[in-house]
Every structure is written in structure tokens, then in C-alpha cells.
CSV table of C-alpha atoms in Angstrom, one decimal:
chain,number,residue,atom,x,y,z
A,1232,MET,CA,-1.5,78.1,-263.6
A,1233,THR,CA,-2.9,76.7,-260.3
A,1234,THR,CA,-0.8,73.9,-258.9
A,1235,LEU,CA,-1.4,71.2,-256.3
A,1236,LEU,CA,0.5,73.3,-253.7
A,1237,ASN,CA,-1.9,76.2,-254.1
A,1238,ASN,CA,-4.9,74.1,-252.9
A,1239,PRO,CA,-5.4,74.8,-249.1
A,1240,LEU,CA,-7.4,71.5,-248.9
A,1241,ARG,CA,-4.6,69.5,-250.4
A,1242,PRO,CA,-3.3,67.9,-247.1
A,1243,ALA,CA,-6.8,66.8,-246.2
A,1244,LEU,CA,-7.5,65.4,-249.7
A,1245,LEU,CA,-4.3,63.5,-249.8
A,1246,ALA,CA,-5.0,62.1,-246.3
A,1247,ALA,CA,-8.5,61.1,-247.6
A,1248,ALA,CA,-6.8,59.2,-250.5
A,1249,ARG,CA,-5.6,56.7,-248.0
A,1250,SER,CA,-8.8,56.4,-245.9
A,1251,PRO,CA,-10.7,53.1,-246.5
A,1252,LYS,CA,-13.8,54.6,-244.8
A,1253,LEU,CA,-13.9,57.7,-247.1
A,1254,GLN,CA,-13.2,55.4,-250.0
A,1255,ALA,CA,-16.3,53.3,-249.2
A,1256,THR,CA,-18.4,56.5,-249.1
A,1257,VAL,CA,-17.1,58.3,-252.2
A,1258,THR,CA,-17.1,55.2,-254.4
A,1259,ARG,CA,-20.8,54.8,-253.7
A,1260,MET,CA,-21.8,58.3,-254.8
A,1261,ARG,CA,-23.3,58.5,-258.2
A,1262,ALA,CA,-22.2,62.2,-258.4
A,1263,THR,CA,-18.6,61.0,-258.3
A,1264,ARG,CA,-18.9,59.2,-261.6
A,1265,ALA,CA,-19.0,62.3,-263.9
A,1266,LEU,CA,-15.6,63.5,-262.6
A,1267,VAL,CA,-14.1,60.1,-262.4
A,1268,ASP,CA,-14.9,59.5,-266.0
A,1269,ARG,CA,-13.0,62.7,-266.9
A,1270,PHE,CA,-9.8,61.3,-265.3
A,1271,VAL,CA,-10.1,57.5,-265.6
A,1272,ALA,CA,-10.6,55.6,-268.9
A,1273,GLY,CA,-13.1,53.1,-267.4
A,1274,GLU,CA,-12.9,50.2,-265.0
A,1275,SER,CA,-12.3,47.4,-267.6
A,1276,GLU,CA,-9.6,46.5,-270.0
A,1277,PRO,CA,-11.9,46.9,-273.1
A,1278,ALA,CA,-12.8,50.5,-272.0
A,1279,ALA,CA,-9.1,51.3,-271.6
A,1280,VAL,CA,-8.2,49.9,-275.0
A,1281,THR,CA,-11.0,52.0,-276.6
A,1282,ALA,CA,-9.5,55.1,-275.0
A,1283,VAL,CA,-6.0,54.1,-276.2
A,1284,ASP,CA,-7.2,53.6,-279.8
A,1285,ALA,CA,-8.7,57.0,-279.9
A,1286,LEU,CA,-5.5,58.6,-278.6
A,1287,LEU,CA,-3.3,56.7,-281.0
A,1288,ASP,CA,-5.6,57.8,-283.9
A,1289,SER,CA,-5.1,61.4,-282.9
A,1290,GLY,CA,-1.3,61.0,-283.2
A,1291,ARG,CA,-0.6,60.8,-279.4
A,1292,PHE,CA,1.3,58.1,-277.5
A,1293,VAL,CA,0.0,56.4,-274.4
A,1294,SER,CA,1.2,55.0,-271.1
A,1295,VAL,CA,-1.5,52.8,-269.5
A,1296,ASP,CA,-1.7,52.3,-265.7
A,1297,TYR,CA,-3.8,49.5,-264.2
A,1298,LEU,CA,-4.8,51.3,-261.1
A,1299,GLY,CA,-3.9,49.9,-257.6
A,1300,GLU,CA,-1.4,50.6,-254.9
A,1301,ASP,CA,-0.3,49.5,-251.4
A,1302,THR,CA,-1.0,45.9,-252.1
A,1303,THR,CA,-0.7,43.7,-249.0
A,1304,ASP,CA,-1.9,40.5,-250.5
A,1305,ARG,CA,0.2,38.2,-252.8
A,1306,ASP,CA,-2.9,37.0,-254.8
A,1307,ARG,CA,-3.9,40.6,-255.5
A,1308,ALA,CA,-0.3,41.4,-256.6
A,1309,ARG,CA,-0.4,38.4,-259.0
A,1310,ALA,CA,-3.8,39.5,-260.3
A,1311,THR,CA,-2.3,42.9,-261.1
A,1312,VAL,CA,0.5,41.1,-263.1
A,1313,GLU,CA,-2.1,39.1,-265.0
A,1314,SER,CA,-4.0,42.3,-265.9
A,1315,TYR,CA,-0.8,43.8,-267.3
A,1316,LEU,CA,0.0,40.6,-269.3
A,1317,SER,CA,-3.5,40.6,-270.8
A,1318,LEU,CA,-3.2,44.3,-271.7
A,1319,ILE,CA,0.3,43.8,-273.3
A,1320,GLU,CA,-1.1,40.9,-275.3
A,1321,ARG,CA,-3.8,43.2,-276.7
A,1322,PHE,CA,-1.2,45.8,-277.5
A,1323,SER,CA,1.0,43.3,-279.4
A,1324,SER,CA,-1.6,43.2,-282.1
A,1325,ARG,CA,-1.9,47.0,-282.4
A,1326,ARG,CA,-0.2,48.8,-285.3
A,1327,SER,CA,1.3,52.0,-284.0
A,1328,ASN,CA,4.4,54.2,-284.2
A,1329,ALA,CA,7.5,52.8,-282.6
A,1330,ASN,CA,7.4,53.3,-278.8
A,1331,ALA,CA,3.9,54.7,-278.9
A,1332,LEU,CA,2.6,52.1,-276.5
A,1333,GLU,CA,3.8,51.9,-272.9
A,1334,VAL,CA,2.6,50.6,-269.6
A,1335,SER,CA,3.2,52.2,-266.2
A,1336,LEU,CA,3.8,50.1,-263.1
A,1337,LYS,CA,3.4,51.0,-259.4
A,1338,LEU,CA,5.7,48.6,-257.5
A,1339,SER,CA,3.5,48.8,-254.4
A,1340,ALA,CA,0.8,47.2,-256.5
A,1341,LEU,CA,3.2,44.4,-257.4
A,1342,GLY,CA,3.9,43.5,-253.7
A,1343,GLN,CA,6.7,46.0,-252.8
A,1344,GLY,CA,5.2,46.4,-249.3
A,1345,ILE,CA,5.2,42.6,-248.8
A,1346,ASP,CA,8.6,41.7,-250.1
A,1347,ARG,CA,11.1,43.5,-252.4
A,1348,THR,CA,11.9,40.3,-254.3
A,1349,LEU,CA,8.2,39.7,-255.0
A,1350,ALA,CA,7.9,43.1,-256.6
A,1351,LEU,CA,11.1,42.7,-258.5
A,1352,GLU,CA,10.1,39.4,-260.0
A,1353,ASN,CA,6.6,40.5,-260.8
A,1354,ALA,CA,8.0,43.6,-262.5
A,1355,ARG,CA,10.5,41.4,-264.4
A,1356,THR,CA,7.6,39.2,-265.7
A,1357,ILE,CA,5.8,42.3,-267.0
A,1358,CYS,CA,9.0,43.7,-268.5
A,1359,THR,CA,9.7,40.4,-270.3
A,1360,ALA,CA,6.3,40.3,-271.9
A,1361,ALA,CA,6.5,44.0,-272.8
A,1362,ALA,CA,9.9,43.6,-274.5
A,1363,ALA,CA,8.6,40.7,-276.6
A,1364,ALA,CA,5.6,42.8,-277.7
A,1365,GLY,CA,7.6,46.0,-278.4
A,1366,VAL,CA,5.9,47.9,-275.5
A,1367,TRP,CA,7.8,50.3,-273.3
A,1368,VAL,CA,7.6,50.1,-269.5
A,1369,THR,CA,8.0,52.9,-266.9
A,1370,VAL,CA,8.0,52.4,-263.2
A,1371,ASP,CA,6.0,55.0,-261.3
A,1372,ALA,CA,7.1,57.0,-258.3
A,1373,GLU,CA,5.1,56.9,-255.1
A,1374,ASP,CA,5.6,58.5,-251.7
A,1375,HIS,CA,9.2,59.2,-250.6
A,1376,THR,CA,9.4,56.2,-248.3
A,1377,THR,CA,9.5,53.9,-251.3
A,1378,THR,CA,12.0,55.9,-253.4
A,1379,ASP,CA,15.2,54.0,-252.5
A,1380,SER,CA,13.6,50.6,-252.9
A,1381,THR,CA,12.0,51.6,-256.2
A,1382,LEU,CA,15.2,53.0,-257.7
A,1383,SER,CA,17.2,50.0,-256.6
A,1384,ILE,CA,14.7,47.7,-258.4
A,1385,VAL,CA,14.8,49.9,-261.5
A,1386,ARG,CA,18.6,49.7,-261.5
A,1387,GLU,CA,18.5,45.9,-261.3
A,1388,LEU,CA,15.9,45.5,-264.0
A,1389,ARG,CA,17.8,47.9,-266.4
A,1390,VAL,CA,20.6,45.3,-266.6
A,1391,ASP,CA,18.3,43.2,-268.7
A,1392,PHE,CA,15.8,45.9,-269.8
A,1393,PRO,CA,18.0,49.0,-270.5
A,1394,ASP,CA,15.0,51.0,-271.9
A,1395,LEU,CA,13.1,50.7,-268.7
A,1396,GLY,CA,11.9,54.1,-267.6
A,1397,THR,CA,11.2,55.6,-264.2
A,1398,VAL,CA,9.7,58.6,-262.6
A,1399,LEU,CA,11.4,61.3,-260.5
A,1400,GLN,CA,9.4,63.9,-258.6
A,1401,ALA,CA,10.8,67.4,-258.6
A,1402,TYR,CA,9.3,68.4,-255.2
A,1403,LEU,CA,11.7,65.9,-253.4
A,1404,ARG,CA,14.9,67.6,-252.3
A,1405,ARG,CA,16.9,64.6,-253.5
A,1406,THR,CA,15.7,64.6,-257.1
A,1407,GLU,CA,18.3,67.0,-258.6
A,1408,ALA,CA,21.0,64.5,-257.5
A,1409,ASP,CA,18.9,61.6,-258.8
A,1410,CYS,CA,18.6,63.3,-262.2
A,1411,ALA,CA,22.3,63.7,-262.5
A,1412,GLU,CA,22.9,60.1,-261.6
A,1413,LEU,CA,20.2,58.6,-263.8
A,1414,SER,CA,20.5,60.7,-267.0
A,1415,GLY,CA,23.0,58.4,-268.8
A,1416,PRO,CA,22.7,56.7,-272.1
A,1417,ARG,CA,19.3,55.0,-272.9
A,1418,SER,CA,17.8,56.3,-269.6
A,1419,ARG,CA,14.2,57.3,-269.7
A,1420,ILE,CA,13.1,59.6,-266.9
A,1421,ARG,CA,9.6,61.0,-266.5
A,1422,LEU,CA,10.0,64.2,-264.6
A,1423,CYS,CA,6.9,65.3,-262.7
A,1424,LYS,CA,6.3,67.8,-259.9
A,1425,GLY,CA,4.9,65.2,-257.4
A,1426,ALA,CA,1.4,64.3,-256.0
A,1427,TYR,CA,1.9,63.0,-252.5
A,1428,ASN,CA,1.7,64.7,-249.1
A,1429,GLU,CA,5.4,64.9,-248.1
A,1430,PRO,CA,7.1,66.5,-245.0
A,1431,SER,CA,9.2,69.6,-245.5
A,1432,SER,CA,12.3,67.6,-244.4
A,1433,VAL,CA,12.3,65.7,-247.7
A,1434,ALA,CA,10.2,67.9,-250.0
A,1435,PHE,CA,9.8,71.5,-251.1
A,1436,GLN,CA,6.5,73.0,-249.9
A,1437,GLY,CA,6.1,76.2,-251.9
A,1438,ALA,CA,4.8,76.2,-255.5
A,1439,ARG,CA,7.7,78.4,-256.7
A,1440,GLU,CA,10.2,76.2,-254.9
A,1441,VAL,CA,8.8,73.2,-256.7
A,1442,SER,CA,8.8,74.9,-260.0
A,1443,ASP,CA,12.4,76.0,-259.6
A,1444,SER,CA,13.4,72.5,-258.7
A,1445,TYR,CA,11.6,71.2,-261.7
A,1446,LEU,CA,13.5,73.6,-264.0
A,1447,ARG,CA,16.8,72.6,-262.5
A,1448,CYS,CA,16.1,68.9,-262.9
A,1449,LEU,CA,14.7,69.4,-266.4
A,1450,LYS,CA,17.9,71.2,-267.5
A,1451,ILE,CA,20.0,68.3,-266.2
A,1452,LEU,CA,17.9,65.8,-268.1
A,1453,MET,CA,18.0,67.7,-271.3
A,1454,ASP,CA,21.8,68.1,-271.1
A,1455,GLY,CA,22.1,64.4,-270.3
A,1456,ARG,CA,22.4,61.5,-272.6
A,1457,GLY,CA,19.0,59.9,-272.0
A,1458,TYR,CA,15.4,60.5,-273.2
A,1459,PRO,CA,13.6,63.1,-271.0
A,1460,MET,CA,9.9,62.8,-270.5
A,1461,VAL,CA,8.4,66.1,-269.5
A,1462,ALA,CA,5.3,65.3,-267.4
A,1463,SER,CA,3.7,68.7,-266.8
A,1464,HIS,CA,0.6,70.7,-267.8
A,1465,ASP,CA,2.3,73.9,-266.6
A,1466,PRO,CA,2.9,76.3,-269.6
A,1467,GLU,CA,6.1,77.6,-267.9
A,1468,MET,CA,7.6,74.1,-267.9
A,1469,ILE,CA,6.5,73.3,-271.4
A,1470,GLU,CA,8.1,76.5,-272.7
A,1471,ALA,CA,11.3,75.7,-270.7
A,1472,ALA,CA,11.4,72.2,-272.1
A,1473,GLU,CA,11.4,73.6,-275.7
A,1474,THR,CA,14.2,76.1,-274.8
A,1475,PHE,CA,16.3,73.5,-273.0
A,1476,ALA,CA,15.9,70.9,-275.8
A,1477,SER,CA,16.9,73.4,-278.5
A,1478,ASP,CA,19.9,74.6,-276.4
A,1479,ALA,CA,21.0,70.9,-276.0
A,1480,GLY,CA,20.6,70.2,-279.7
A,1481,ARG,CA,17.7,67.8,-279.3
A,1482,SER,CA,15.2,67.1,-282.1
A,1483,SER,CA,11.5,66.4,-281.5
A,1484,GLU,CA,12.5,62.7,-281.5
A,1485,ASP,CA,14.8,63.1,-278.5
A,1486,PHE,CA,12.3,63.9,-275.8
A,1487,GLU,CA,8.5,63.9,-275.2
A,1488,PHE,CA,5.8,65.7,-273.3
A,1489,GLN,CA,3.5,63.8,-271.1
A,1490,MET,CA,0.1,64.8,-269.8
A,1491,LEU,CA,-2.8,63.1,-267.9
A,1492,TYR,CA,-5.8,61.6,-269.5
A,1493,GLY,CA,-8.6,64.2,-269.5
A,1494,ILE,CA,-6.5,67.2,-268.8
A,1495,ARG,CA,-5.5,70.0,-271.3
A,1496,ASP,CA,-6.7,68.0,-274.3
A,1497,GLN,CA,-6.4,71.1,-276.6
A,1498,GLU,CA,-2.8,71.7,-275.5
A,1499,GLN,CA,-2.0,68.0,-276.1
A,1500,ARG,CA,-3.3,68.4,-279.7
A,1501,ARG,CA,-1.5,71.7,-280.2
A,1502,LEU,CA,1.8,70.0,-279.3
A,1503,VAL,CA,1.1,67.1,-281.7
A,1504,ASP,CA,0.3,69.6,-284.5
A,1505,ALA,CA,3.7,71.2,-283.7
A,1506,ASP,CA,5.4,67.8,-284.4
A,1507,ARG,CA,6.1,67.0,-280.7
A,1508,HIS,CA,5.8,63.6,-279.1
A,1509,VAL,CA,2.9,63.7,-276.6
A,1510,ARG,CA,2.2,60.7,-274.4
A,1511,VAL,CA,-1.0,60.6,-272.4
A,1512,TYR,CA,-1.1,58.8,-269.0
A,1513,VAL,CA,-4.2,56.6,-269.2
A,1514,PRO,CA,-5.3,55.1,-265.9
A,1515,TYR,CA,-8.1,52.4,-265.7
A,1516,GLY,CA,-9.4,49.8,-263.3
A,1517,GLU,CA,-11.7,49.5,-260.3
A,1518,GLN,CA,-9.1,50.8,-257.8
A,1519,TRP,CA,-9.4,54.4,-259.0
A,1520,TYR,CA,-10.1,56.0,-255.6
A,1521,GLY,CA,-6.6,57.0,-254.6
A,1522,TYR,CA,-5.7,58.4,-258.1
A,1523,PHE,CA,-9.0,60.3,-258.2
A,1524,MET,CA,-8.4,62.0,-254.8
A,1525,ARG,CA,-4.9,63.1,-255.9
A,1526,ARG,CA,-6.4,64.7,-259.0
A,1527,LEU,CA,-8.8,66.6,-256.8
A,1528,ALA,CA,-5.9,67.7,-254.6
A,1529,GLU,CA,-4.0,69.1,-257.6
A,1530,ARG,CA,-6.5,71.8,-258.7
A,1531,PRO,CA,-9.2,73.5,-256.7
A,1532,ALA,CA,-11.3,73.7,-259.9
A,1533,ASN,CA,-11.5,69.9,-259.9
A,1534,LEU,CA,-12.8,69.9,-256.3
A,1535,MET,CA,-15.3,72.7,-257.1
A,1536,PHE,CA,-16.6,70.7,-260.1
A,1537,PHE,CA,-17.1,67.7,-257.8
A,1538,ALA,CA,-18.8,69.8,-255.1
A,1539,ARG,CA,-21.2,71.3,-257.7
A,1540,SER,CA,-22.1,67.8,-258.9
A,1541,LEU,CA,-22.9,66.7,-255.3
A,1542,ILE,CA,-25.1,69.8,-254.8
A,1543,SER,CA,-26.9,69.4,-258.1
A,1544,ARG,CA,-27.7,65.8,-257.2
A,1545,LYS,CA,-29.2,66.8,-254.0
């Protein structure tokens, strides 16, 4: 399976993800829409809820992300909080399996880059509403410069919200130690490979190195006392998760697989049919550009699809 590290254009695409000039160009292209619609469940809350309902009806779980990151404006951070509160209120009326509904938060969208306390309190507001509605919350990982701040906020919030989940990225050299520390009772760790452009001083660069790190981290989580969330489309990692879970005496209730909206739908359905918990990461919102560019960086096939769309439009 091709991974993000096999794409020679990955560094350029990840740099483009943070370019306001390129963002303005790409978001105006009509040809972009077809591929964006594959990865993003619309720009509005009603569109996201429609996608969520379809996934729930298919037996899958969801984690919904209101897209946005690197917020430098307090009013925008507050608007993000309000969007999550509105979404959670809609969720509160949904009938679904226990823990089927979750929201994912990026702390940088809640003001982490402005003030740590602001992000903490905004996250606390969302966690409070989610707990009342019976909705899970997971805090996303971003680039390595935010990891210490993010994990410190997660630790603080877990005092009052012990089921709060967080994301660890296997390509970071520190993650094996983080998994060992954070795999205690009631912990929920979403383990992914990682999707940011990181230096070799902090991150493994080769695809095999990243996969090997993922396997080591996954074994730690499966042998731990928490609830591992296996975020991968890689058949090798999926097979390893089944083996590690069986070796650790875990039932299908004791861990879950996670995949991205629009990617490997048939595999998602296969796992559901095999009685596995499968959660789909469902992003929505107008601030889709950075997320979209990271999806292009992950697989050359995505980029080729986009390029063909541009050529056909011309």
C-alpha cells in the first residue's frame, strides 16, 4: 500500500497546505470540488449530519471534525466552539449505539496559538456539553511543536473527563514512550502514522521505519489497560491489530478501527460485517484547504485524480 512517505511531492504539498496564496487559488478552482467532496462531508452542519446519519445506518461509528486550525483570532476560536456546541446539540437527539458519536478537536482551532488557557477553557466547554449529551471527544494531534502543550491540556482535562481521547502519531520518535505513559485505565488513544512535514530530528522519515514504529506502539496500546483506536488504512496494520488484540485477550468491544471519510469504504464495511467497531473520521466546514492538501500528500493516486480533473476542465 502506498503511504504518504512514498510520495516525492509530499514536502511541497505539505508546505502548500500552509500557503494562504495557494489556498486562495485552489479554493477558487471548480475542478477541486470533485476531489474535495470525496474527502469532506460538505461545508455546512446539515451536510455533515446527513453524512453522519448514513454512516450510522451502515453500522459504523463517527468522529466529526469541524475543520480549522492555526487560529490567531479569539472571535474565530469562539465561533469554532459554537459550531461544536451546535453539532453536539444535534447529536443529543440521535439514537445510536453507545459511544458511536464523537467529535474531534484541534486545539490550535480553539486558540492554542493565542493562549494555552484559552484553548483549555474552550475545550472544557465542548467536553462539558459532550459529556451531557453522551458524546465522546478526542483531541487531535498537529505538528510536533504543539505536542507537549496538547498532551498537557489533555492530562488536565482528563481529571474531569476521564474518557477524553487523544491522538498519537507513530512517525514521531517520542511516541513509543508516550504510548507507554498514556495506555492506562480508561485511556483512549487514536494511533495514526502522521500527516505533517516533520524534520528527521523528531520524526522517522522512511515508510518502513514509520510502519515499524506503528507496530511497536500498537503492541504497547493493545497490551495496556486503555481502549486502542487503530487509525490506519494499511492492511498490514489492520492485520497486526487483529493479532495483537487476540494475543492480549481483547474482544471486539475493547478496541476499534478508524478510517477517513471517503477512503476504503469497502474495507470499512468488511470490518463491520466481521463484527468490528469501525469509526469514520468525518471532516466538514469551509476551512477544508489544509486537510485537503494533506490528503493529496498521502497518496499519489489522489494527486493524479486532481491533476486529471484540472486537465479535463481545460
